[in-house]
Amino acid sequence: MFVLGIDPGLSRTGYGVIESSGSAMRAVAAGVIRTDPDLAVGTRLFELHRDLGDLVAEYQPEEAAIEAVFVNKNLQTATTVGRASGIAYLVLASAEIPVAEYSPTAVKMAVAGYGKADKDQVQKLVSMRLGLPEAPKPADAADALAIAMCHLQSRKLKAVGR
């Protein structure tokens, strides 16, 4: 089974594809989709739509997971992340791919066992658990892999009735 993890953002959207077979997980791809901040927001969202669509077509994930959008102190940031998240949902719904959403705390808890783990800890644990020679960079790519890992762990817990 292939799972696509998405860490949404307008400037940078992280993505990670994990193949899972039983208890084994393997990173298939990870990276970042970048948009030019000098372009109009609509153009940037269109580019994100196109590039996410290309990823879905290439890897054909059976399920996807997205990090939930939270409003902290900066409403503008939450708004732009929400727009990118909406585009991701649109692409996945168009491809009839089921989507789960996880809070940043849930993702950190699943990967690190601690809901307040920092970015470096998450990157190191993602690389260790997936057997990668080094931590995925940039952090958005590692976060996307962590989101996919969280989803796979959640599926396993649901399967055993927890």
CSV table of N, CA and C in Angstrom, one decimal, residues 31-106:
chain,number,residue,atom,x,y,z
A,31,GLY,N,9.9,15.2,-0.8
A,31,GLY,CA,10.4,16.5,-1.4
A,31,GLY,C,9.5,17.6,-1.0
A,32,VAL,N,9.6,18.7,-1.7
A,32,VAL,CA,8.9,19.9,-1.5
A,32,VAL,C,8.4,20.5,-2.8
A,33,ILE,N,7.2,20.9,-2.9
A,33,ILE,CA,6.7,21.7,-4.0
A,33,ILE,C,6.8,23.1,-3.6
A,34,ARG,N,7.5,23.9,-4.4
A,34,ARG,CA,7.7,25.3,-4.1
A,34,ARG,C,6.9,26.2,-5.1
A,35,THR,N,6.4,27.3,-4.6
A,35,THR,CA,5.7,28.3,-5.5
A,35,THR,C,6.4,29.6,-5.3
A,36,ASP,N,6.4,30.4,-6.4
A,36,ASP,CA,7.1,31.7,-6.4
A,36,ASP,C,6.3,32.7,-5.7
A,37,PRO,N,6.8,33.3,-4.6
A,37,PRO,CA,6.0,34.3,-3.9
A,37,PRO,C,5.7,35.6,-4.6
A,38,ASP,N,6.4,35.8,-5.8
A,38,ASP,CA,6.2,36.9,-6.6
A,38,ASP,C,5.0,36.8,-7.5
A,39,LEU,N,4.5,35.5,-7.6
A,39,LEU,CA,3.3,35.3,-8.5
A,39,LEU,C,2.0,35.5,-7.7
A,40,ALA,N,0.9,35.7,-8.4
A,40,ALA,CA,-0.4,35.9,-7.8
A,40,ALA,C,-0.8,34.7,-7.0
A,41,VAL,N,-1.6,34.8,-6.0
A,41,VAL,CA,-2.0,33.7,-5.2
A,41,VAL,C,-2.7,32.6,-6.0
A,42,GLY,N,-3.6,33.1,-6.9
A,42,GLY,CA,-4.3,32.1,-7.7
A,42,GLY,C,-3.4,31.3,-8.6
A,43,THR,N,-2.4,31.9,-9.1
A,43,THR,CA,-1.4,31.2,-10.0
A,43,THR,C,-0.6,30.2,-9.1
A,44,ARG,N,-0.2,30.6,-7.9
A,44,ARG,CA,0.5,29.7,-7.0
A,44,ARG,C,-0.4,28.5,-6.7
A,45,LEU,N,-1.6,28.7,-6.4
A,45,LEU,CA,-2.5,27.6,-6.0
A,45,LEU,C,-2.7,26.7,-7.2
A,46,PHE,N,-2.8,27.3,-8.4
A,46,PHE,CA,-2.9,26.5,-9.6
A,46,PHE,C,-1.7,25.6,-9.8
A,47,GLU,N,-0.5,26.2,-9.6
A,47,GLU,CA,0.7,25.4,-9.7
A,47,GLU,C,0.8,24.2,-8.7
A,48,LEU,N,0.3,24.5,-7.5
A,48,LEU,CA,0.3,23.5,-6.4
A,48,LEU,C,-0.7,22.4,-6.8
A,49,HIS,N,-1.8,22.8,-7.4
A,49,HIS,CA,-2.8,21.8,-7.9
A,49,HIS,C,-2.2,20.9,-8.9
A,50,ARG,N,-1.6,21.5,-9.9
A,50,ARG,CA,-0.9,20.8,-11.0
A,50,ARG,C,0.1,19.8,-10.5
A,51,ASP,N,1.0,20.3,-9.6
A,51,ASP,CA,2.1,19.5,-9.1
A,51,ASP,C,1.7,18.4,-8.2
A,52,LEU,N,0.7,18.6,-7.4
A,52,LEU,CA,0.2,17.5,-6.5
A,52,LEU,C,-0.5,16.5,-7.4
A,53,GLY,N,-1.2,17.0,-8.4
A,53,GLY,CA,-1.9,16.0,-9.4
A,53,GLY,C,-0.8,15.1,-10.0
A,54,ASP,N,0.3,15.7,-10.4
A,54,ASP,CA,1.4,14.9,-11.0
A,54,ASP,C,1.9,13.9,-10.1
A,55,LEU,N,2.1,14.2,-8.8
A,55,LEU,CA,2.5,13.3,-7.8
A,55,LEU,C,1.5,12.1,-7.6
A,56,VAL,N,0.3,12.5,-7.5
A,56,VAL,CA,-0.8,11.4,-7.4
A,56,VAL,C,-0.8,10.5,-8.6
A,57,ALA,N,-0.6,11.1,-9.8
A,57,ALA,CA,-0.6,10.3,-11.0
A,57,ALA,C,0.7,9.3,-11.0
A,58,GLU,N,1.8,9.9,-10.6
A,58,GLU,CA,3.0,9.1,-10.6
A,58,GLU,C,3.0,8.0,-9.6
A,59,TYR,N,2.6,8.2,-8.3
A,59,TYR,CA,2.7,7.2,-7.3
A,59,TYR,C,1.5,6.5,-7.0
A,60,GLN,N,0.3,7.0,-7.4
A,60,GLN,CA,-1.0,6.3,-7.2
A,60,GLN,C,-1.2,5.8,-5.8
A,61,PRO,N,-1.1,6.8,-4.8
A,61,PRO,CA,-1.3,6.3,-3.5
A,61,PRO,C,-2.8,5.8,-3.2
A,62,GLU,N,-2.9,4.9,-2.3
A,62,GLU,CA,-4.2,4.3,-2.0
A,62,GLU,C,-4.9,5.2,-0.9
A,63,GLU,N,-4.1,5.8,-0.1
A,63,GLU,CA,-4.6,6.7,0.9
A,63,GLU,C,-3.7,7.9,1.1
A,64,ALA,N,-4.2,8.9,1.7
A,64,ALA,CA,-3.4,10.1,2.0
A,64,ALA,C,-3.6,10.6,3.4
A,65,ALA,N,-2.7,11.4,3.9
A,65,ALA,CA,-2.8,12.0,5.2
A,65,ALA,C,-2.3,13.5,5.1
A,66,ILE,N,-3.0,14.4,5.7
A,66,ILE,CA,-2.6,15.8,5.7
A,66,ILE,C,-2.5,16.3,7.1
A,67,GLU,N,-1.5,17.2,7.3
A,67,GLU,CA,-1.5,17.8,8.6
A,67,GLU,C,-2.6,18.9,8.8
A,68,ALA,N,-3.3,18.8,9.9
A,68,ALA,CA,-4.4,19.8,10.1
A,68,ALA,C,-3.9,21.2,10.3
A,69,VAL,N,-4.7,22.1,9.9
A,69,VAL,CA,-4.4,23.5,9.9
A,69,VAL,C,-4.9,24.1,11.3
A,70,PHE,N,-4.0,24.7,12.0
A,70,PHE,CA,-4.3,25.3,13.3
A,70,PHE,C,-4.0,26.8,13.3
A,71,VAL,N,-4.9,27.6,13.9
A,71,VAL,CA,-4.7,29.0,14.0
A,71,VAL,C,-4.0,29.3,15.3
A,72,ASN,N,-2.8,29.8,15.2
A,72,ASN,CA,-2.1,30.2,16.4
A,72,ASN,C,-2.1,31.7,16.5
A,73,LYS,N,-1.0,32.3,16.4
A,73,LYS,CA,-1.0,33.8,16.6
A,73,LYS,C,-1.1,34.5,15.2
A,74,ASN,N,-0.8,33.8,14.1
A,74,ASN,CA,-0.7,34.5,12.8
A,74,ASN,C,-1.9,34.0,12.0
A,75,LEU,N,-2.9,34.8,11.9
A,75,LEU,CA,-4.1,34.4,11.1
A,75,LEU,C,-3.8,34.4,9.6
A,76,GLN,N,-2.9,35.2,9.1
A,76,GLN,CA,-2.5,35.2,7.7
A,76,GLN,C,-1.8,33.9,7.3
A,77,THR,N,-0.9,33.4,8.2
A,77,THR,CA,-0.3,32.1,7.9
A,77,THR,C,-1.3,31.0,7.9
A,78,ALA,N,-2.2,31.0,8.8
A,78,ALA,CA,-3.3,30.0,8.8
A,78,ALA,C,-4.1,30.0,7.6
A,79,THR,N,-4.4,31.2,7.1
A,79,THR,CA,-5.2,31.4,5.9
A,79,THR,C,-4.5,30.8,4.7
A,80,THR,N,-3.2,31.1,4.5
A,80,THR,CA,-2.5,30.6,3.3
A,80,THR,C,-2.3,29.1,3.4
A,81,VAL,N,-2.0,28.6,4.6
A,81,VAL,CA,-1.9,27.1,4.8
A,81,VAL,C,-3.3,26.5,4.5
A,82,GLY,N,-4.4,27.1,4.9
A,82,GLY,CA,-5.7,26.6,4.7
A,82,GLY,C,-6.0,26.5,3.2
A,83,ARG,N,-5.6,27.5,2.4
A,83,ARG,CA,-5.7,27.5,1.0
A,83,ARG,C,-5.0,26.3,0.4
A,84,ALA,N,-3.7,26.1,0.8
A,84,ALA,CA,-2.9,25.0,0.2
A,84,ALA,C,-3.6,23.7,0.6
A,85,SER,N,-4.0,23.6,1.9
A,85,SER,CA,-4.7,22.4,2.3
A,85,SER,C,-5.9,22.1,1.5
A,86,GLY,N,-6.7,23.1,1.2
A,86,GLY,CA,-7.9,22.9,0.4
A,86,GLY,C,-7.6,22.4,-1.0
A,87,ILE,N,-6.5,22.9,-1.6
A,87,ILE,CA,-6.0,22.4,-2.9
A,87,ILE,C,-5.7,20.9,-2.8
A,88,ALA,N,-5.0,20.5,-1.8
A,88,ALA,CA,-4.6,19.1,-1.6
A,88,ALA,C,-5.8,18.3,-1.5
A,89,TYR,N,-6.8,18.7,-0.7
A,89,TYR,CA,-8.0,17.9,-0.6
A,89,TYR,C,-8.7,17.8,-1.9
A,90,LEU,N,-8.7,18.9,-2.7
A,90,LEU,CA,-9.4,18.8,-4.0
A,90,LEU,C,-8.7,17.8,-4.9
A,91,VAL,N,-7.4,17.9,-5.0
A,91,VAL,CA,-6.6,16.9,-5.8
A,91,VAL,C,-6.9,15.5,-5.4
A,92,LEU,N,-6.9,15.2,-4.1
A,92,LEU,CA,-7.1,13.9,-3.6
A,92,LEU,C,-8.5,13.4,-3.8
A,93,ALA,N,-9.5,14.3,-3.6
A,93,ALA,CA,-10.9,13.9,-3.8
A,93,ALA,C,-11.1,13.6,-5.3
A,94,SER,N,-10.5,14.4,-6.2
A,94,SER,CA,-10.7,14.2,-7.6
A,94,SER,C,-10.1,12.8,-8.1
A,95,ALA,N,-9.1,12.3,-7.3
A,95,ALA,CA,-8.6,11.0,-7.6
A,95,ALA,C,-9.2,9.9,-6.8
A,96,GLU,N,-10.2,10.3,-6.0
A,96,GLU,CA,-11.0,9.3,-5.2
A,96,GLU,C,-10.1,8.6,-4.2
A,97,ILE,N,-9.2,9.4,-3.6
A,97,ILE,CA,-8.2,8.9,-2.6
A,97,ILE,C,-8.7,9.3,-1.2
A,98,PRO,N,-9.0,8.4,-0.3
A,98,PRO,CA,-9.4,8.8,1.1
A,98,PRO,C,-8.3,9.5,1.8
A,99,VAL,N,-8.7,10.5,2.5
A,99,VAL,CA,-7.8,11.4,3.2
A,99,VAL,C,-8.1,11.4,4.7
A,100,ALA,N,-7.0,11.3,5.5
A,100,ALA,CA,-7.1,11.5,7.0
A,100,ALA,C,-6.3,12.7,7.4
A,101,GLU,N,-6.7,13.3,8.5
A,101,GLU,CA,-6.1,14.6,8.9
A,101,GLU,C,-5.6,14.4,10.3
A,102,TYR,N,-4.4,14.8,10.6
A,102,TYR,CA,-3.8,14.7,11.9
A,102,TYR,C,-3.2,16.0,12.4
A,103,SER,N,-3.3,16.2,13.7
A,103,SER,CA,-2.7,17.4,14.3
A,103,SER,C,-1.2,17.3,14.4
A,104,PRO,N,-0.5,18.4,14.4
A,104,PRO,CA,1.0,18.3,14.5
A,104,PRO,C,1.4,17.5,15.8
A,105,THR,N,0.6,17.7,16.9
A,105,THR,CA,0.9,16.9,18.1
A,105,THR,C,0.8,15.4,17.9
A,106,ALA,N,-0.3,15.0,17.2
A,106,ALA,CA,-0.5,13.6,17.0
A,106,ALA,C,0.6,13.0,16.1
